[in-house]
PDB file of C-alpha atoms in Angstrom:
ATOM      1  CA  MET A 814      -4.847   0.197 -20.517  1.00 98.00           C
ATOM      2  CA  ARG A 815      -4.867   3.261 -18.273  1.00 98.00           C
ATOM      3  CA  LEU A 816      -4.304   2.379 -14.624  1.00 98.00           C
ATOM      4  CA  ALA A 817      -4.696   4.887 -11.799  1.00 98.00           C
ATOM      5  CA  THR A 818      -4.477   5.030  -8.026  1.00 99.00           C
ATOM      6  CA  TRP A 819      -6.000   7.708  -5.816  1.00 98.00           C
ATOM      7  CA  ASN A 820      -6.364   8.161  -2.075  1.00 98.00           C
ATOM      8  CA  VAL A 821      -9.668  10.032  -2.130  1.00 98.00           C
ATOM      9  CA  ASN A 822      -9.777  10.738   1.626  1.00 98.00           C
ATOM     10  CA  SER A 823     -13.501   9.891   1.913  1.00 98.00           C
ATOM     11  CA  ALA A 824     -15.186   8.645  -1.240  1.00 98.00           C
ATOM     12  CA  LYS A 825     -18.570  10.140  -0.390  1.00 96.00           C
ATOM     13  CA  SER A 826     -17.076  13.582   0.238  1.00 96.00           C
ATOM     14  CA  ARG A 827     -15.179  13.314  -3.023  1.00 97.00           C
ATOM     15  CA  LEU A 828     -18.167  12.159  -5.096  1.00 96.00           C
ATOM     16  CA  PRO A 829     -18.564  15.546  -6.899  1.00 96.00           C
ATOM     17  CA  ARG A 830     -14.916  15.318  -7.937  1.00 97.00           C
ATOM     18  CA  LEU A 831     -14.459  11.585  -8.485  1.00 98.00           C
ATOM     19  CA  LEU A 832     -17.151  11.089 -11.118  1.00 98.00           C
ATOM     20  CA  PRO A 833     -16.087  14.029 -13.352  1.00 97.00           C
ATOM     21  CA  TRP A 834     -12.483  12.861 -13.001  1.00 98.00           C
ATOM     22  CA  LEU A 835     -13.448   9.376 -14.184  1.00 98.00           C
ATOM     23  CA  ASP A 836     -15.240  10.923 -17.150  1.00 98.00           C
ATOM     24  CA  GLU A 837     -12.287  13.148 -18.014  1.00 97.00           C
ATOM     25  CA  ARG A 838      -9.380  10.727 -17.565  1.00 98.00           C
ATOM     26  CA  ALA A 839     -11.248   7.505 -18.467  1.00 98.00           C
ATOM     27  CA  PRO A 840      -8.998   5.091 -16.536  1.00 98.00           C
ATOM     28  CA  ASP A 841      -9.571   1.396 -17.196  1.00 98.00           C
ATOM     29  CA  VAL A 842      -8.483   0.252 -13.730  1.00 98.00           C
ATOM     30  CA  VAL A 843      -8.692   2.444 -10.625  1.00 98.00           C
ATOM     31  CA  CYS A 844      -7.323   1.706  -7.159  1.00 99.00           C
ATOM     32  CA  LEU A 845      -8.988   3.829  -4.462  1.00 98.00           C
ATOM     33  CA  GLN A 846      -7.938   4.249  -0.844  1.00 98.00           C
ATOM     34  CA  GLU A 847      -9.491   5.756   2.274  1.00 98.00           C
ATOM     35  CA  THR A 848     -13.035   5.339   1.004  1.00 98.00           C
ATOM     36  CA  LYS A 849     -14.211   5.530   4.650  1.00 98.00           C
ATOM     37  CA  LEU A 850     -17.406   3.620   3.858  1.00 98.00           C
ATOM     38  CA  SER A 851     -18.847   0.230   4.668  1.00 98.00           C
ATOM     39  CA  ASP A 852     -19.385  -2.134   1.753  1.00 98.00           C
ATOM     40  CA  ALA A 853     -23.133  -1.505   1.899  1.00 98.00           C
ATOM     41  CA  ASP A 854     -22.772   2.287   1.933  1.00 98.00           C
ATOM     42  CA  PHE A 855     -20.245   2.231  -0.899  1.00 98.00           C
ATOM     43  CA  ALA A 856     -22.561   0.067  -2.984  1.00 98.00           C
ATOM     44  CA  GLU A 857     -25.554   2.330  -2.296  1.00 98.00           C
ATOM     45  CA  THR A 858     -23.632   5.456  -3.276  1.00 97.00           C
ATOM     46  CA  PHE A 859     -21.446   4.238  -6.115  1.00 98.00           C
ATOM     47  CA  ASP A 860     -22.492   0.958  -7.720  1.00 96.00           C
ATOM     48  CA  ALA A 861     -25.105   2.409 -10.066  1.00 98.00           C
ATOM     49  CA  VAL A 862     -23.120   5.451 -11.201  1.00 98.00           C
ATOM     50  CA  LEU A 863     -19.991   3.353 -11.727  1.00 98.00           C
ATOM     51  CA  ALA A 864     -21.932   0.700 -13.651  1.00 98.00           C
ATOM     52  CA  GLU A 865     -23.184   3.453 -15.967  1.00 98.00           C
ATOM     53  CA  ARG A 866     -19.528   4.144 -16.754  1.00 98.00           C
ATOM     54  CA  GLY A 867     -18.759   0.486 -17.387  1.00 98.00           C
ATOM     55  CA  TYR A 868     -16.966  -0.319 -14.134  1.00 98.00           C
ATOM     56  CA  GLN A 869     -17.123  -3.496 -12.134  1.00 98.00           C
ATOM     57  CA  VAL A 870     -16.396  -2.846  -8.466  1.00 98.00           C
ATOM     58  CA  ALA A 871     -14.699  -4.654  -5.597  1.00 98.00           C
ATOM     59  CA  HIS A 872     -14.811  -2.767  -2.295  1.00 98.00           C
ATOM     60  CA  HIS A 873     -13.350  -3.695   1.078  1.00 98.00           C
ATOM     61  CA  GLY A 874     -14.789  -1.310   3.623  1.00 98.00           C
ATOM     62  CA  GLN A 875     -14.585  -0.470   7.311  1.00 95.00           C
ATOM     63  CA  GLY A 876     -17.150   2.222   7.921  1.00 92.00           C
ATOM     64  CA  ARG A 877     -15.605   5.597   8.686  1.00 91.00           C
ATOM     65  CA  TRP A 878     -12.003   4.324   8.678  1.00 94.00           C
ATOM     66  CA  ASN A 879      -9.704   3.017   5.958  1.00 98.00           C
ATOM     67  CA  GLY A 880     -11.423   1.261   3.025  1.00 98.00           C
ATOM     68  CA  VAL A 881     -10.055   0.320  -0.404  1.00 98.00           C
ATOM     69  CA  ALA A 882     -11.632  -0.367  -3.779  1.00 98.00           C
ATOM     70  CA  LEU A 883     -10.881  -1.613  -7.272  1.00 98.00           C
ATOM     71  CA  LEU A 884     -12.824  -0.326 -10.281  1.00 98.00           C
ATOM     72  CA  SER A 885     -12.271  -2.071 -13.606  1.00 98.00           C
ATOM     73  CA  ARG A 886     -13.576  -1.900 -17.167  1.00 98.00           C
ATOM     74  CA  VAL A 887     -11.285  -4.751 -18.280  1.00 98.00           C
ATOM     75  CA  GLY A 888     -12.514  -7.541 -16.029  1.00 98.00           C
ATOM     76  CA  LEU A 889     -12.563  -8.096 -12.275  1.00 98.00           C
ATOM     77  CA  ASP A 890     -11.897 -11.722 -11.414  1.00 98.00           C
ATOM     78  CA  ASP A 891     -10.801 -13.744  -8.371  1.00 98.00           C
ATOM     79  CA  VAL A 892     -11.376 -10.939  -5.875  1.00 98.00           C
ATOM     80  CA  VAL A 893      -9.574 -11.292  -2.541  1.00 98.00           C
ATOM     81  CA  ARG A 894     -10.143  -8.874   0.317  1.00 98.00           C
ATOM     82  CA  GLY A 895      -7.328  -8.419   2.810  1.00 98.00           C
ATOM     83  CA  LEU A 896      -3.983 -10.225   2.995  1.00 98.00           C
ATOM     84  CA  PRO A 897      -3.111 -13.796   3.986  1.00 97.00           C
ATOM     85  CA  ASP A 898      -1.950 -13.912   7.612  1.00 94.00           C
ATOM     86  CA  GLU A 899      -2.771 -10.234   7.923  1.00 97.00           C
ATOM     87  CA  PRO A 900      -1.640  -8.648  11.207  1.00 97.00           C
ATOM     88  CA  ARG A 901      -4.213  -6.950  13.424  1.00 97.00           C
ATOM     89  CA  PHE A 902      -4.153  -3.756  15.474  1.00 97.00           C
ATOM     90  CA  PRO A 903      -4.083  -3.038  18.379  1.00 96.00           C
ATOM     91  CA  ASP A 904      -3.809  -6.783  19.033  1.00 96.00           C
ATOM     92  CA  GLU A 905      -4.410 -10.051  17.231  1.00 94.00           C
ATOM     93  CA  ASP A 906      -7.944 -10.317  18.641  1.00 95.00           C
ATOM     94  CA  ALA A 907      -9.010  -7.197  16.724  1.00 96.00           C
ATOM     95  CA  ALA A 908     -10.781  -7.350  13.374  1.00 95.00           C
ATOM     96  CA  PRO A 909      -8.438  -6.758  10.409  1.00 96.00           C
ATOM     97  CA  ASP A 910      -8.313  -3.292   8.910  1.00 98.00           C
ATOM     98  CA  ALA A 911      -9.712  -2.820   5.400  1.00 98.00           C
ATOM     99  CA  ARG A 912      -6.415  -2.008   3.705  1.00 98.00           C
ATOM    100  CA  ALA A 913      -6.041  -4.274   0.656  1.00 98.00           C
ATOM    101  CA  VAL A 914      -8.189  -5.661  -2.127  1.00 98.00           C
ATOM    102  CA  THR A 915      -6.885  -7.735  -5.037  1.00 98.00           C
ATOM    103  CA  ALA A 916      -8.352  -8.869  -8.360  1.00 98.00           C
ATOM    104  CA  THR A 917      -7.279  -9.859 -11.855  1.00 98.00           C
ATOM    105  CA  CYS A 918      -7.935  -6.989 -14.271  1.00 98.00           C
ATOM    106  CA  GLY A 919      -6.977  -7.218 -17.931  1.00 98.00           C
ATOM    107  CA  GLY A 920      -4.525 -10.042 -17.266  1.00 98.00           C
ATOM    108  CA  LEU A 921      -2.779  -8.264 -14.373  1.00 98.00           C
ATOM    109  CA  ARG A 922      -3.112  -9.169 -10.710  1.00 98.00           C
ATOM    110  CA  VAL A 923      -3.826  -5.750  -9.186  1.00 98.00           C
ATOM    111  CA  THR A 924      -3.794  -4.924  -5.474  1.00 98.00           C
ATOM    112  CA  SER A 925      -5.085  -1.609  -4.138  1.00 99.00           C
ATOM    113  CA  VAL A 926      -3.331  -0.893  -0.837  1.00 99.00           C
ATOM    114  CA  TYR A 927      -3.624   1.602   1.983  1.00 98.00           C
ATOM    115  CA  VAL A 928      -0.537   0.943   4.085  1.00 98.00           C
ATOM    116  CA  PRO A 929      -0.822   1.839   7.793  1.00 98.00           C
ATOM    117  CA  ASN A 930       0.472   5.301   8.629  1.00 97.00           C
ATOM    118  CA  GLY A 931       2.647   4.259  11.546  1.00 97.00           C
ATOM    119  CA  ARG A 932       1.948   7.505  13.439  1.00 96.00           C
ATOM    120  CA  ALA A 933       5.380   7.786  15.096  1.00 96.00           C
ATOM    121  CA  PRO A 934       8.409   5.471  15.267  1.00 96.00           C
ATOM    122  CA  GLU A 935       7.829   4.795  18.984  1.00 97.00           C
ATOM    123  CA  ASP A 936       4.090   4.114  18.519  1.00 97.00           C
ATOM    124  CA  PRO A 937       2.804   0.490  18.401  1.00 97.00           C
ATOM    125  CA  HIS A 938       1.156   1.420  15.103  1.00 98.00           C
ATOM    126  CA  TYR A 939       4.648   1.725  13.573  1.00 98.00           C
ATOM    127  CA  ALA A 940       5.485  -1.893  14.413  1.00 98.00           C
ATOM    128  CA  TYR A 941       2.085  -2.869  13.012  1.00 98.00           C
ATOM    129  CA  LYS A 942       2.949  -1.010   9.802  1.00 98.00           C
ATOM    130  CA  LEU A 943       6.134  -3.040   9.371  1.00 98.00           C
ATOM    131  CA  ARG A 944       4.306  -6.320  10.034  1.00 98.00           C
ATOM    132  CA  TRP A 945       1.620  -5.354   7.542  1.00 98.00           C
ATOM    133  CA  LEU A 946       4.215  -4.573   4.869  1.00 98.00           C
ATOM    134  CA  GLU A 947       5.836  -7.955   5.467  1.00 98.00           C
ATOM    135  CA  ALA A 948       2.453  -9.655   4.997  1.00 98.00           C
ATOM    136  CA  LEU A 949       2.047  -7.764   1.706  1.00 98.00           C
ATOM    137  CA  ARG A 950       5.535  -8.785   0.571  1.00 98.00           C
ATOM    138  CA  THR A 951       4.816 -12.418   1.439  1.00 98.00           C
ATOM    139  CA  MET A 952       1.604 -12.373  -0.596  1.00 98.00           C
ATOM    140  CA  VAL A 953       3.324 -10.871  -3.638  1.00 98.00           C
ATOM    141  CA  ALA A 954       6.278 -13.271  -3.365  1.00 98.00           C
ATOM    142  CA  ALA A 955       3.898 -16.230  -3.301  1.00 97.00           C
ATOM    143  CA  GLY A 956       2.243 -15.188  -6.566  1.00 97.00           C
ATOM    144  CA  ASP A 957       3.345 -14.406 -10.092  1.00 97.00           C
ATOM    145  CA  ALA A 958       5.430 -11.272  -9.653  1.00 93.00           C
ATOM    146  CA  ALA A 959       5.578 -10.671 -13.402  1.00 96.00           C
ATOM    147  CA  THR A 960       1.831 -10.004 -13.643  1.00 98.00           C
ATOM    148  CA  THR A 961       1.581  -8.176 -10.294  1.00 98.00           C
ATOM    149  CA  VAL A 962       0.640  -4.536  -9.809  1.00 98.00           C
ATOM    150  CA  VAL A 963       0.612  -3.034  -6.306  1.00 98.00           C
ATOM    151  CA  ALA A 964      -0.784   0.490  -6.300  1.00 99.00           C
ATOM    152  CA  GLY A 965      -1.907   2.847  -3.610  1.00 98.00           C
ATOM    153  CA  ASP A 966      -0.993   4.990  -0.649  1.00 98.00           C
ATOM    154  CA  MET A 967       2.194   3.373   0.655  1.00 98.00           C
ATOM    155  CA  ASN A 968       2.695   5.981   3.400  1.00 98.00           C
ATOM    156  CA  ILE A 969       6.426   5.756   2.634  1.00 98.00           C
ATOM    157  CA  ALA A 970       8.551   8.237   0.705  1.00 98.00           C
ATOM    158  CA  PRO A 971      11.071   5.942  -1.037  1.00 98.00           C
ATOM    159  CA  THR A 972      14.001   8.382  -0.871  1.00 97.00           C
ATOM    160  CA  ASP A 973      14.828  11.857   0.406  1.00 97.00           C
ATOM    161  CA  ALA A 974      14.105  13.127  -3.113  1.00 96.00           C
ATOM    162  CA  ASP A 975      10.459  12.238  -2.469  1.00 97.00           C
ATOM    163  CA  VAL A 976       9.934  14.778   0.347  1.00 97.00           C
ATOM    164  CA  TRP A 977      10.073  18.541   0.081  1.00 95.00           C
ATOM    165  CA  ASP A 978      12.497  19.007   3.004  1.00 94.00           C
ATOM    166  CA  PRO A 979      14.190  15.826   4.291  1.00 92.00           C
ATOM    167  CA  GLU A 980      15.513  17.551   7.413  1.00 92.00           C
ATOM    168  CA  LEU A 981      11.979  18.197   8.656  1.00 90.00           C
ATOM    169  CA  PHE A 982      11.161  14.484   8.584  1.00 89.00           C
ATOM    170  CA  VAL A 983      14.199  13.090  10.387  1.00 87.00           C
ATOM    171  CA  GLU A 984      12.230  11.976  13.463  1.00 84.00           C
ATOM    172  CA  SER A 985       9.002  11.185  11.607  1.00 93.00           C
ATOM    173  CA  THR A 986       7.460   8.158   9.993  1.00 96.00           C
ATOM    174  CA  HIS A 987       7.378   7.717   6.204  1.00 97.00           C
ATOM    175  CA  VAL A 988      11.147   8.153   5.832  1.00 97.00           C
ATOM    176  CA  THR A 989      12.739   5.843   8.414  1.00 97.00           C
ATOM    177  CA  LYS A 990      15.159   3.161   7.329  1.00 97.00           C
ATOM    178  CA  PRO A 991      12.977   0.206   8.464  1.00 98.00           C
ATOM    179  CA  GLU A 992      10.044   1.539   6.415  1.00 98.00           C
ATOM    180  CA  ARG A 993      12.184   2.122   3.348  1.00 98.00           C
ATOM    181  CA  ASP A 994      13.806  -1.282   3.792  1.00 98.00           C
ATOM    182  CA  ALA A 995      10.340  -2.871   3.911  1.00 98.00           C
ATOM    183  CA  LEU A 996       9.385  -1.087   0.694  1.00 98.00           C
ATOM    184  CA  ALA A 997      12.655  -2.175  -0.927  1.00 98.00           C
ATOM    185  CA  ALA A 998      11.953  -5.766   0.115  1.00 98.00           C
ATOM    186  CA  LEU A 999       8.534  -5.552  -1.535  1.00 98.00           C
ATOM    187  CA  GLN A1000      10.106  -4.248  -4.733  1.00 98.00           C
ATOM    188  CA  ALA A1001      12.745  -6.981  -4.578  1.00 98.00           C
ATOM    189  CA  THR A1002      10.010  -9.491  -5.401  1.00 98.00           C
ATOM    190  CA  GLY A1003      10.236  -8.095  -8.949  1.00 98.00           C
ATOM    191  CA  LEU A1004       8.326  -4.797  -8.855  1.00 98.00           C
ATOM    192  CA  ARG A1005       9.379  -1.461 -10.327  1.00 98.00           C
ATOM    193  CA  ASP A1006       8.423   2.040  -9.181  1.00 98.00           C
ATOM    194  CA  VAL A1007       7.335   3.152 -12.645  1.00 98.00           C
ATOM    195  CA  VAL A1008       6.958   6.878 -11.942  1.00 98.00           C
ATOM    196  CA  ARG A1009      10.467   7.182 -10.552  1.00 98.00           C
ATOM    197  CA  ASP A1010      11.868   4.936 -13.284  1.00 98.00           C
ATOM    198  CA  ARG A1011      10.395   7.232 -15.894  1.00 97.00           C
ATOM    199  CA  TRP A1012      11.306  10.485 -14.116  1.00 98.00           C
ATOM    200  CA  PRO A1013      14.489   9.702 -12.149  1.00 97.00           C
ATOM    201  CA  ASP A1014      15.578  13.283 -11.519  1.00 95.00           C
ATOM    202  CA  GLU A1015      12.295  15.211 -11.395  1.00 95.00           C
ATOM    203  CA  ARG A1016      10.566  16.790  -8.404  1.00 95.00           C
ATOM    204  CA  VAL A1017       7.435  14.658  -8.133  1.00 97.00           C
ATOM    205  CA  PHE A1018       4.926  14.717  -5.269  1.00 98.00           C
ATOM    206  CA  SER A1019       1.513  13.078  -4.867  1.00 98.00           C
ATOM    207  CA  TYR A1020       0.463  14.362  -1.426  1.00 98.00           C
ATOM    208  CA  TRP A1021       0.316  17.872   0.004  1.00 98.00           C
ATOM    209  CA  ASP A1022      -0.959  18.633   3.499  1.00 96.00           C
ATOM    210  CA  TYR A1023      -4.038  20.875   3.615  1.00 96.00           C
ATOM    211  CA  ARG A1024      -2.294  23.197   6.074  1.00 93.00           C
ATOM    212  CA  ALA A1025      -0.121  26.264   5.552  1.00 90.00           C
ATOM    213  CA  GLY A1026      -0.693  26.541   1.808  1.00 91.00           C
ATOM    214  CA  ARG A1027       1.649  23.637   1.174  1.00 95.00           C
ATOM    215  CA  PHE A1028      -0.032  22.625  -2.066  1.00 96.00           C
ATOM    216  CA  HIS A1029       0.401  26.045  -3.632  1.00 93.00           C
ATOM    217  CA  LYS A1030       4.002  26.163  -2.408  1.00 94.00           C
ATOM    218  CA  ASP A1031       4.591  22.638  -3.764  1.00 95.00           C
ATOM    219  CA  LEU A1032       5.715  21.387  -0.358  1.00 96.00           C
ATOM    220  CA  GLY A1033       4.676  17.766  -0.670  1.00 97.00           C
ATOM    221  CA  MET A1034       5.640  14.110  -0.558  1.00 97.00           C
ATOM    222  CA  ARG A1035       5.551  11.218  -3.009  1.00 98.00           C
ATOM    223  CA  ILE A1036       3.902   8.431  -1.052  1.00 98.00           C
ATOM    224  CA  ASP A1037       1.370   7.156  -3.635  1.00 98.00           C
ATOM    225  CA  LEU A1038       3.106   4.565  -5.798  1.00 98.00           C
ATOM    226  CA  VAL A1039       2.422   2.225  -8.700  1.00 98.00           C
ATOM    227  CA  LEU A1040       4.685  -0.825  -8.503  1.00 98.00           C
ATOM    228  CA  THR A1041       4.596  -3.171 -11.500  1.00 98.00           C
ATOM    229  CA  GLY A1042       6.013  -6.536 -12.488  1.00 98.00           C
ATOM    230  CA  ASP A1043       7.630  -7.290 -15.826  1.00 97.00           C
ATOM    231  CA  ALA A1044       4.343  -7.908 -17.649  1.00 96.00           C
ATOM    232  CA  ALA A1045       3.333  -4.276 -17.141  1.00 98.00           C
ATOM    233  CA  THR A1046       6.675  -2.508 -16.742  1.00 97.00           C
ATOM    234  CA  GLY A1047       7.717  -3.026 -20.342  1.00 95.00           C
ATOM    235  CA  ARG A1048       4.375  -1.675 -21.566  1.00 98.00           C
ATOM    236  CA  VAL A1049       4.545   1.702 -19.793  1.00 98.00           C
ATOM    237  CA  GLN A1050       4.140   4.602 -22.212  1.00 98.00           C
ATOM    238  CA  ALA A1051       3.428   7.374 -19.693  1.00 98.00           C
ATOM    239  CA  ALA A1052       3.480   7.772 -15.911  1.00 98.00           C
ATOM    240  CA  TRP A1053       2.345  10.955 -14.236  1.00 98.00           C
ATOM    241  CA  ILE A1054       0.734  12.684 -11.273  1.00 98.00           C
ATOM    242  CA  ASP A1055      -2.624  14.293 -12.056  1.00 98.00           C
ATOM    243  CA  ARG A1056      -2.023  17.408  -9.979  1.00 97.00           C
ATOM    244  CA  LYS A1057      -5.065  19.061 -11.533  1.00 97.00           C
ATOM    245  CA  ALA A1058      -7.259  16.780  -9.416  1.00 98.00           C
ATOM    246  CA  ARG A1059      -5.719  18.259  -6.247  1.00 97.00           C
ATOM    247  CA  LYS A1060      -6.728  21.811  -7.238  1.00 95.00           C
ATOM    248  CA  GLY A1061     -10.013  23.651  -6.744  1.00 94.00           C
ATOM    249  CA  THR A1062     -12.797  23.208  -4.204  1.00 94.00           C
ATOM    250  CA  GLY A1063     -13.065  20.218  -1.897  1.00 95.00           C
ATOM    251  CA  PRO A1064     -10.070  18.173  -3.067  1.00 97.00           C
ATOM    252  CA  SER A1065      -8.437  15.176  -1.466  1.00 98.00           C
ATOM    253  CA  ASP A1066      -5.004  15.901  -0.041  1.00 98.00           C
ATOM    254  CA  HIS A1067      -3.646  13.326  -2.509  1.00 98.00           C
ATOM    255  CA  ALA A1068      -3.509  13.503  -6.302  1.00 98.00           C
ATOM    256  CA  PRO A1069      -4.084  10.513  -8.579  1.00 98.00           C
ATOM    257  CA  VAL A1070      -1.125   8.671 -10.084  1.00 98.00           C
ATOM    258  CA  ILE A1071      -1.776   7.557 -13.676  1.00 98.00           C
ATOM    259  CA  VAL A1072       0.145   4.952 -15.671  1.00 98.00           C
ATOM    260  CA  ASP A1073      -0.595   4.309 -19.358  1.00 98.00           C
ATOM    261  CA  LEU A1074       0.212   0.885 -20.784  1.00 98.00           C
ATOM    262  CA  ASP A1075       0.715   0.202 -24.512  1.00 98.00           C
ATOM    263  CA  GLU A1076      -0.438   3.649 -25.580  1.00 97.00           C
ATOM    264  CA  ALA A1077      -0.643   7.097 -24.002  1.00 97.00           C
ATOM    265  CA  PRO A1078      -3.885   8.866 -25.006  1.00 95.00           C
ATOM    266  CA  ASP A1079      -2.612  12.218 -23.725  1.00 95.00           C
ATOM    267  CA  GLY A1080       0.987  11.692 -24.781  1.00 95.00           C
ATOM    268  CA  ASP A1081       3.970  11.286 -22.483  1.00 94.00           C
ATOM    269  CA  ILE A1082       2.988  14.414 -20.575  1.00 93.00           C
ATOM    270  CA  GLY A1083       4.405  13.835 -17.089  1.00 90.00           C
ATOM    271  CA  PRO A1084       5.713  13.927 -14.559  1.00 97.00           C
ATOM    272  CA  VAL A1085       3.224  16.354 -12.955  1.00 96.00           C
ATOM    273  CA  VAL A1086       0.205  17.677 -14.855  1.00 96.00           C
ATOM    274  CA  PRO A1087      -0.255  20.589 -14.659  1.00 94.00           C
ATOM    275  CA  PRO A1088       3.065  21.616 -13.122  1.00 92.00           C
ATOM    276  CA  PRO A1089       2.997  23.698  -9.936  1.00 90.00           C
ATOM    277  CA  SER A1090       2.261  27.365 -10.518  1.00 79.00           C
ATOM    278  CA  ALA A1091       4.448  28.524  -7.609  1.00 62.00           C
ATOM    279  CA  ARG A1092       8.206  28.817  -7.953  1.00 56.00           C
ATOM    280  CA  ARG A1093       9.898  25.733  -6.584  1.00 54.00           C
TER     281      ARG A1093
END
């Protein structure tokens, strides 16, 4: 099974890139984030072309904001949109954001997540981010951690090694201790960060800002993660960032993360494919 996660930063805008990428990489399960479409608009644009490629689809949309999806060629059962006891923003009377969708795919309970950004540590959105992560942890802890996969844009760099210049982020979100503690608590339910496990000492990023040529300078962050329970962790044969998908015209600012279970069709080719062309 090939499992992938990708923050596409607007699925409709990325349509000319997403479909050829699916044809080239042939993932069996795909977690998408920031689709920025309603369920009806996603279905109108994607259902037919994805069905032609053998994918069942579960989408949880919110119009022009947020939005997550699961695509699967190995089954898509018991779909759940959102999280139990999910916090709301800006207050509890608001509708929940479309940030999580879960289904059983090929015997694994897969959740595609788009964790709140947090904006700034003093912003109310930061407190909302921490509450949302606790709701995610509670859901995972209540299930079978061994068969769990949580994949998506976590909006957290797990360690200083996962940002290009830690000193620049000292007063920013994504690297604060409460965020990292929340991520560690999620992993403590029995989940492993398979890319970092496989490449403990490598420079690995999944996101590069569009500004200031940061992609070409390889000035990025690793905030897109695949976290797996024991049932998948022991099957990992390759784990890598598909940096090629971030190149060229009209890319997302994120690159897909790909994890191969049981066999690696392209070999154990990580951690970043292709590697950056600029000197690091």
